[in-house]
Short mmCIF file of C-alpha atoms and ligand atoms in Angstrom, two decimals:
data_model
loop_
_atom_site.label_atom_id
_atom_site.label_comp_id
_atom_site.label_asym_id
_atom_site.label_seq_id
_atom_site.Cartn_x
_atom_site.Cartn_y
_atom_site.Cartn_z
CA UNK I 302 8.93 17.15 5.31
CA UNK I 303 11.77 14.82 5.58
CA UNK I 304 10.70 11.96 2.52
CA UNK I 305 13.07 8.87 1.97
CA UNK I 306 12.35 6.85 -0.91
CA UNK I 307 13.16 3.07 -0.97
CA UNK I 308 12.65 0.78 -4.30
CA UNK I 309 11.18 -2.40 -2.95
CA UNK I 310 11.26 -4.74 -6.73
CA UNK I 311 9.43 -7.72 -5.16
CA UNK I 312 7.20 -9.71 -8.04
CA UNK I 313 7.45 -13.21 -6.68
CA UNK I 314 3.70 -12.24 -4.75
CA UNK I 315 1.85 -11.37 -7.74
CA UNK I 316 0.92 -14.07 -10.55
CA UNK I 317 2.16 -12.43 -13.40
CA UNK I 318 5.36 -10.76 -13.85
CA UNK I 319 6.57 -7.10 -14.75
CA UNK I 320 6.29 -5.38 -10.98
CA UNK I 321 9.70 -5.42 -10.44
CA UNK I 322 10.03 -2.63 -12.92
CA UNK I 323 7.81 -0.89 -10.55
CA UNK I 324 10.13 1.86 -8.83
CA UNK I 325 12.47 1.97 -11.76
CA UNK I 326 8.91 2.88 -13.86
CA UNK I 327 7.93 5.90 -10.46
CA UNK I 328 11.54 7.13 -10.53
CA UNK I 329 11.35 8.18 -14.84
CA UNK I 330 7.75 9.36 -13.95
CA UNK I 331 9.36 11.81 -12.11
CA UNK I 332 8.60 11.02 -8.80
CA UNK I 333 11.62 12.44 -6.69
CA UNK I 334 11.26 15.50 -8.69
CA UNK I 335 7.69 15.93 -8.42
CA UNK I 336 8.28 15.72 -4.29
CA UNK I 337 11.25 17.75 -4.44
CA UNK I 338 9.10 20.53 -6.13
CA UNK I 339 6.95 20.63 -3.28
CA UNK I 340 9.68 21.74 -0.91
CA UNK I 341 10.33 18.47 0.54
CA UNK I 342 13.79 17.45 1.73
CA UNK I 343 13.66 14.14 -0.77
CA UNK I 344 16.42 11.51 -0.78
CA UNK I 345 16.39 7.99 -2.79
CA UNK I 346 17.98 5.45 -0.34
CA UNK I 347 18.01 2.85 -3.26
CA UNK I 348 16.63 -0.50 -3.92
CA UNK I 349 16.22 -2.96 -1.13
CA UNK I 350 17.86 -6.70 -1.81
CA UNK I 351 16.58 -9.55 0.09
CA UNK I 352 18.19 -11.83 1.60
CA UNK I 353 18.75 -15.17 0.29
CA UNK I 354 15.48 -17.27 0.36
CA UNK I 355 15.71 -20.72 2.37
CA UNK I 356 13.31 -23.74 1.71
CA UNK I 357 10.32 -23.63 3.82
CA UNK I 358 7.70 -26.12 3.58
CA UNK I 359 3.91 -25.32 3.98
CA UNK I 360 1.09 -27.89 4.14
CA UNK I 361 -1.15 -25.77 1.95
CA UNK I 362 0.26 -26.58 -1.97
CA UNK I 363 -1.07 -23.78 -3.67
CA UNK I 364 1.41 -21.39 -2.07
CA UNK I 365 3.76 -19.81 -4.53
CA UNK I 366 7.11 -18.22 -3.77
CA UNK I 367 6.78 -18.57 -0.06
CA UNK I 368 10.74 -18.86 0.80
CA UNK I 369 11.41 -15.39 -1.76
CA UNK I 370 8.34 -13.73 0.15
CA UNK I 371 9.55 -14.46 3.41
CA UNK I 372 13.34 -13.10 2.53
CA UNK I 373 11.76 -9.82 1.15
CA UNK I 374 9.81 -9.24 4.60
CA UNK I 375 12.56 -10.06 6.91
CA UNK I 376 14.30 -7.47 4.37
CA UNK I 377 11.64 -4.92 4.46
CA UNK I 378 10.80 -5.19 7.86
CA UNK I 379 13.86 -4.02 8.53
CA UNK I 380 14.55 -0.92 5.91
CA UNK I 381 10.99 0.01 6.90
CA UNK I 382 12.14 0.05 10.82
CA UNK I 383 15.25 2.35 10.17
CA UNK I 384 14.85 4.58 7.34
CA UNK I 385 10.93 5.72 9.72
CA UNK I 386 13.41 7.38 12.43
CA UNK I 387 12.63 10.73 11.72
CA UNK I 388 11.11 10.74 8.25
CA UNK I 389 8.31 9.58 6.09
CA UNK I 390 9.21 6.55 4.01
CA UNK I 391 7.31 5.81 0.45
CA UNK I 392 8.25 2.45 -0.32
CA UNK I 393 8.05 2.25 -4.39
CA UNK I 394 6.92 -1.21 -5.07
CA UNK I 395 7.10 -3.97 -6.11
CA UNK I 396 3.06 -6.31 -5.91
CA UNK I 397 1.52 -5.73 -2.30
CA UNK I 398 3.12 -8.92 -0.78
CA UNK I 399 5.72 -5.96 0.37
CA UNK I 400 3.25 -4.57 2.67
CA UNK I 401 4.16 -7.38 5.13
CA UNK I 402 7.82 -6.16 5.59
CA UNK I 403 6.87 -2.51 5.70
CA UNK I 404 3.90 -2.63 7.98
CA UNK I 405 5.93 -4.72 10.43
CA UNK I 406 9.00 -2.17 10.47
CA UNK I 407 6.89 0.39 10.59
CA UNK I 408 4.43 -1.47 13.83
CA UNK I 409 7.25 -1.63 15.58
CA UNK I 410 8.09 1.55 14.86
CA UNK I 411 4.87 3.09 16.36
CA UNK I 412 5.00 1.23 18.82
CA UNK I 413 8.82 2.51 20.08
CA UNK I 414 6.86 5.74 20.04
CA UNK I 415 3.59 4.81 21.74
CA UNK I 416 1.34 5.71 19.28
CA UNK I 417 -0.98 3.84 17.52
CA UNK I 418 -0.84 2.79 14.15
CA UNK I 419 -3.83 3.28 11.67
CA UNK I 420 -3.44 1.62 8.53
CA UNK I 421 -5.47 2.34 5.12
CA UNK I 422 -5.69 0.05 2.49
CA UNK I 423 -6.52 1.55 -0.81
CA UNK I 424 -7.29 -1.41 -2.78
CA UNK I 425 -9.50 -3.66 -5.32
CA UNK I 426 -9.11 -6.44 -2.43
CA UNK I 427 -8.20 -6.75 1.17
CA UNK I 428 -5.13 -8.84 0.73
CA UNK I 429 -6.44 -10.29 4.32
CA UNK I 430 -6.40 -14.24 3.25
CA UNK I 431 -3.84 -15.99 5.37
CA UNK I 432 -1.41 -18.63 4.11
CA UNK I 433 -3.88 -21.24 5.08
CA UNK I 434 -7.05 -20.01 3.01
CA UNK I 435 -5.40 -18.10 -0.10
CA UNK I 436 -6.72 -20.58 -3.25
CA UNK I 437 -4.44 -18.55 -5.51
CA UNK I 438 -1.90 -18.85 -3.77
CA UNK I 439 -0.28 -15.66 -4.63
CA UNK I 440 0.83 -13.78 -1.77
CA UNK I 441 0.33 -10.59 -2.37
CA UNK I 442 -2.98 -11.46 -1.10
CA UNK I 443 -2.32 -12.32 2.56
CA UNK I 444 -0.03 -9.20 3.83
CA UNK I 445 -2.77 -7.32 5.85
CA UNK I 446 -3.77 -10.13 7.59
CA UNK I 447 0.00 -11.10 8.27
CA UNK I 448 0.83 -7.77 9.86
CA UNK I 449 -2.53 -7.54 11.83
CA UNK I 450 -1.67 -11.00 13.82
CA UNK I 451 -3.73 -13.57 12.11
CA UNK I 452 -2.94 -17.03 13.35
CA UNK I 453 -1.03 -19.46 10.65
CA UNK I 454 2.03 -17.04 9.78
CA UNK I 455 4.46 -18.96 11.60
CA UNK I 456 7.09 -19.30 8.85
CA UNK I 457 7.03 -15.16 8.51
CA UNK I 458 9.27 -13.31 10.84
CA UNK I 459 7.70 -12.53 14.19
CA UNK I 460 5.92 -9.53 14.84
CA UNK I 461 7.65 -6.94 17.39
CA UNK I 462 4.40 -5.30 17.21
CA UNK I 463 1.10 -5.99 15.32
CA UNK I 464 -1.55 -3.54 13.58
CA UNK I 465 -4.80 -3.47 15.44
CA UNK I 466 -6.99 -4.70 12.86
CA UNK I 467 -9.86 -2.54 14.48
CA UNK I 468 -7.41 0.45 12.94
CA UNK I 469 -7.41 -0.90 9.50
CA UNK I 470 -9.59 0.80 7.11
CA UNK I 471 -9.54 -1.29 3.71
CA UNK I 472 -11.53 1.53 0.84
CA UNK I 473 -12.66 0.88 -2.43
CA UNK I 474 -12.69 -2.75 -2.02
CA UNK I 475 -14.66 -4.31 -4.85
CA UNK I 476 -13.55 -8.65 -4.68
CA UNK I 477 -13.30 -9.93 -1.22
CA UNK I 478 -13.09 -13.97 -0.93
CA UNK I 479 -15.19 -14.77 1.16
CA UNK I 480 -12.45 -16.47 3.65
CA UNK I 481 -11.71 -13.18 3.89
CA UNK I 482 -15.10 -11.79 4.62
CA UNK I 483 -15.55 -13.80 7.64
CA UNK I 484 -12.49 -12.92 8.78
CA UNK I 485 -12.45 -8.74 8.20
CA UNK I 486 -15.65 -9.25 9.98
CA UNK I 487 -14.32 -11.27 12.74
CA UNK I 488 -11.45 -8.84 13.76
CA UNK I 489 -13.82 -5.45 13.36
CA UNK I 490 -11.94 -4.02 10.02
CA UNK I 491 -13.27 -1.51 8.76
CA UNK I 492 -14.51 -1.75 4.90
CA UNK I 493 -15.50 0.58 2.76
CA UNK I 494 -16.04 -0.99 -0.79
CA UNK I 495 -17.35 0.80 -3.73
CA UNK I 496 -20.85 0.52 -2.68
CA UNK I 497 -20.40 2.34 0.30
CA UNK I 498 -18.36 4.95 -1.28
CA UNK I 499 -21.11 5.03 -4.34
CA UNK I 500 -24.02 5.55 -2.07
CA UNK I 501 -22.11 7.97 0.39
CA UNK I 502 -19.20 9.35 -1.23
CA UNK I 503 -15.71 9.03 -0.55
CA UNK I 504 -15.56 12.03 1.37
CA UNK I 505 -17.37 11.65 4.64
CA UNK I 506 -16.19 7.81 4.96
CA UNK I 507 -12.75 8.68 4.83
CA UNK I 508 -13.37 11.96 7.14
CA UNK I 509 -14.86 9.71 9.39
CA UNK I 510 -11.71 7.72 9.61
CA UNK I 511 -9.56 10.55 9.43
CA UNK I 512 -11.02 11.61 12.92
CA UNK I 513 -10.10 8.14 14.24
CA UNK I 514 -6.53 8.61 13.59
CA UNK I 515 -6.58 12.16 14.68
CA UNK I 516 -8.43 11.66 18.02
CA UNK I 517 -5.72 8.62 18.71
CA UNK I 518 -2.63 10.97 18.15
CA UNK I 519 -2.11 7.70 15.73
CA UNK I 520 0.15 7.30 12.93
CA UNK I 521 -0.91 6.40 9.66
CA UNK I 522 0.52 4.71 7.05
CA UNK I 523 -1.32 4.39 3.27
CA UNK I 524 -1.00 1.86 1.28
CA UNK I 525 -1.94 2.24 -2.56
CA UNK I 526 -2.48 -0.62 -4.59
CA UNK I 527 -2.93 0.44 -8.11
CA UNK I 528 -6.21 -1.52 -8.66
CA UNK I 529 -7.72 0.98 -6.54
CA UNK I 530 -8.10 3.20 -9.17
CA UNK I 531 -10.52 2.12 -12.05
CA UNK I 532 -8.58 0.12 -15.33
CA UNK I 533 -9.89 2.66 -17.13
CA UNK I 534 -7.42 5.26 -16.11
CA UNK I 535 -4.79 3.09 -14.32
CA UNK I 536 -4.39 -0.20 -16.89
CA UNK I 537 -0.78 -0.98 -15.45
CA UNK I 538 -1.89 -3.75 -12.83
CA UNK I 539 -2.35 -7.63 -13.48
CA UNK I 540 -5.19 -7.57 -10.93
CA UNK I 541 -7.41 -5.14 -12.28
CA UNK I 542 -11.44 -5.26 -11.41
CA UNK I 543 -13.61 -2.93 -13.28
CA UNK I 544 -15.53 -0.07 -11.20
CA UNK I 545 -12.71 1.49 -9.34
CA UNK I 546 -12.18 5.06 -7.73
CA UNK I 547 -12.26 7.53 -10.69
CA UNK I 548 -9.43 10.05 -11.13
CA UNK I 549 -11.31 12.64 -8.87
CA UNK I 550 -11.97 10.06 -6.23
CA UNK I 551 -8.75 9.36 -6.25
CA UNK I 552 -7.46 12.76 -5.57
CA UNK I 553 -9.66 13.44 -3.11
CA UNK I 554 -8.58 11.26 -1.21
CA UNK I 555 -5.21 12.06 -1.47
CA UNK I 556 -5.71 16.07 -0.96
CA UNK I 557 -7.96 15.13 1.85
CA UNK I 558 -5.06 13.06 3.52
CA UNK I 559 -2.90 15.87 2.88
CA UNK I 560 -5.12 18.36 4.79
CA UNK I 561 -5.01 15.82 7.50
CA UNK I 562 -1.25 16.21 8.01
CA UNK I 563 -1.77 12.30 9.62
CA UNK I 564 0.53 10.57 7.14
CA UNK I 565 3.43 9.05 8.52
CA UNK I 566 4.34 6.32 5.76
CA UNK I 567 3.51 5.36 2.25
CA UNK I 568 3.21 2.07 -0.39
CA UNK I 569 2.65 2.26 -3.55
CA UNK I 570 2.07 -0.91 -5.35
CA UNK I 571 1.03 -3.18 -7.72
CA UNK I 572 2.84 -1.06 -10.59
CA UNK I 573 3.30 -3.47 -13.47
CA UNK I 574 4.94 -0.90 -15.87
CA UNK I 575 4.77 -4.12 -18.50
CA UNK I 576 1.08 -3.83 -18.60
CA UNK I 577 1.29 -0.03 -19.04
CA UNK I 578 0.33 2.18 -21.92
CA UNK I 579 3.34 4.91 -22.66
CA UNK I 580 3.99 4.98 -19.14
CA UNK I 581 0.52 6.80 -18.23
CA UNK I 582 -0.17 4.83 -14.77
CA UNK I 583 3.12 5.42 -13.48
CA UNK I 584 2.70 9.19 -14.10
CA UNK I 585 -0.81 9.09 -12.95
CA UNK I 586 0.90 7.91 -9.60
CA UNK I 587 3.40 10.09 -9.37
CA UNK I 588 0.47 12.57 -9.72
CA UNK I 589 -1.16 11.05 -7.25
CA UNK I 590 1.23 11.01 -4.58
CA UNK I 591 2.06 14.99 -5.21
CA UNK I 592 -1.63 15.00 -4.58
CA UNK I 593 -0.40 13.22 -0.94
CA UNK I 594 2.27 15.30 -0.03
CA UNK I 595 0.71 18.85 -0.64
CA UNK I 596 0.18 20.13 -4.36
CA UNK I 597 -2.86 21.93 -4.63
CA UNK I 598 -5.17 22.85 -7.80
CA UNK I 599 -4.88 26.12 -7.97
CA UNK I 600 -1.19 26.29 -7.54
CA UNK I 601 -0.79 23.59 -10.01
CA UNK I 602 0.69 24.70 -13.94
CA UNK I 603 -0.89 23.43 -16.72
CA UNK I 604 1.64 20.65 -17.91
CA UNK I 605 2.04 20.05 -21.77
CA UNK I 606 3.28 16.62 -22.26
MG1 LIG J 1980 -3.45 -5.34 -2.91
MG1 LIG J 1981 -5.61 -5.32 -5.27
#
């Protein structure tokens, strides 16, 4: 498969610094490597810059860094839009604010093609507060509902296209405000959170999904916030919430997507390689992703590190 790689460095969504190390932190993991060894025709494209912010005023105070989050998705919006022609982009981030810039490049992408897009949020929390009800303020909490056409993101770009939230499947969610409950409920998202994947098992839920996207002839793009995973085995994320996906759960999901052949895009975020111990999330991600794009078990070598 064709792969393009593209460092998105935002930090200004998260509260506490260190994300912008993110891609440069995937890239000494061993990343392009790991995909190259898979047979994949790999290519960096670089680091996305954003344009310069300008001063936008918002009633609701709390809102941090909303003129540098706004430059980074008119920025990423765009890369996400061109470097999708004929290849599968993994956008190395960089908190999850940059899932608004991606998601809408890659919308309008889909939608250029007529298919639709299914989206699947692997992720602590459904980032689905808009700019209105976020307390935090922090806004790598309001992406999803940004690119799925909630009301109240007039100072964002316009969407050419929006997500169908009723193709959004947000798994392993474990804090949901609830602002944000009423409103996943409202539009028909689907949720999985760790109950449901406790008392069924990730494998069937995400089958079930899997089907959607396959019966559509949909695209589907992934997006992997590191507090997915449990702190326990991924402690390189300011966000983290204890009872994540274990290792295994992890995998599966990512060798089940592979089977699936469905994925068209890719985010992986949330990477605060300041928070990390000897670099072991980052690797665990680059692991994780191989997992994505084909590496199986039994072909696998036992690594000495
Ligand atoms: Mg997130
Ligand atoms: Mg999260």
């Amino acid at each position: 498969m064709r792969c393009r790689v593209i460092g998105a460095p935002v930090q200004d969504g998260a509260s506490q610094l260190g994300c912008e190390m993110g891609p440069s932190a995937l890239r000494t993991a061993g990343l392009i490597t790991a995909l190259a060894e898979l047979g994949h025709d790999v290519s960096d494209r670089g680091t996305v810059i954003p344009p310069q912010p300008r001063s936008i005023r918002h009633g609701n105070r709390a809102l941090k860094a909303l003129p540098e989050i706004v430059a980074w998705t008119v920025a990423l919006s765009a890369a996400a839009y061109e470097v999708s022609e004929g290849a599968m982009p993994i956008f190395l981030g960089g908190d999850h604010s940059l899932s608004a810039g991606t998601l809408a490049g890659i919308a309008r992408r889909a939608a250029e093609a007529g298919r639709p897009l299914f989206v699947l949020w692997l992720d602590a929390h459904p980032d689905f507060h808009t700019l209105d009800t976020t307390a935090s303020g922090n806004l790598h909490g309001v992406p999803l509902a940004y690119a799925s056409g909630q009301p109240g993101f007039e100072c964002f770009p316009a969407l050419a296209a929006r997500v169908e939230p009723e193709r959004i499947c947000v798994f392993g969610a474990r804090s949901v405000d609830p602002a944000e409950r009423a409103a996943l409920t409202a539009q028909g998202v689907t949720v999985h959170d760790m109950r449901a994947i406790d008392e069924h098992g990730a494998a069937p839920l995400l089958r079930d999904f899997i089907a959607r996207v396959e019966a559509g002839d949909g695209m589907l793009h992934v997006s992997l916030d590191v507090d997915f995973l449990d702190p326990e085995v991924a402690p390189a994320v300011g966000t983290t919430v204890p009872g994540g996906a274990t290792l295994r759960e992890a995998h599966l999901v990512m060798e089940m997507l592979s089977d699936s052949g469905l994925v068209t895009s890719l985010d992986i975020v949330e990477l605060n390689p300041f928070l990390d111990e000897r670099g072991r999330t980052a690797k665990l991600l680059v692991d994780l992703t191989a997992s994505l794009m084909g590496r199986r078990i039994m072909d696998r070598p036992t690594r000495s590190y």
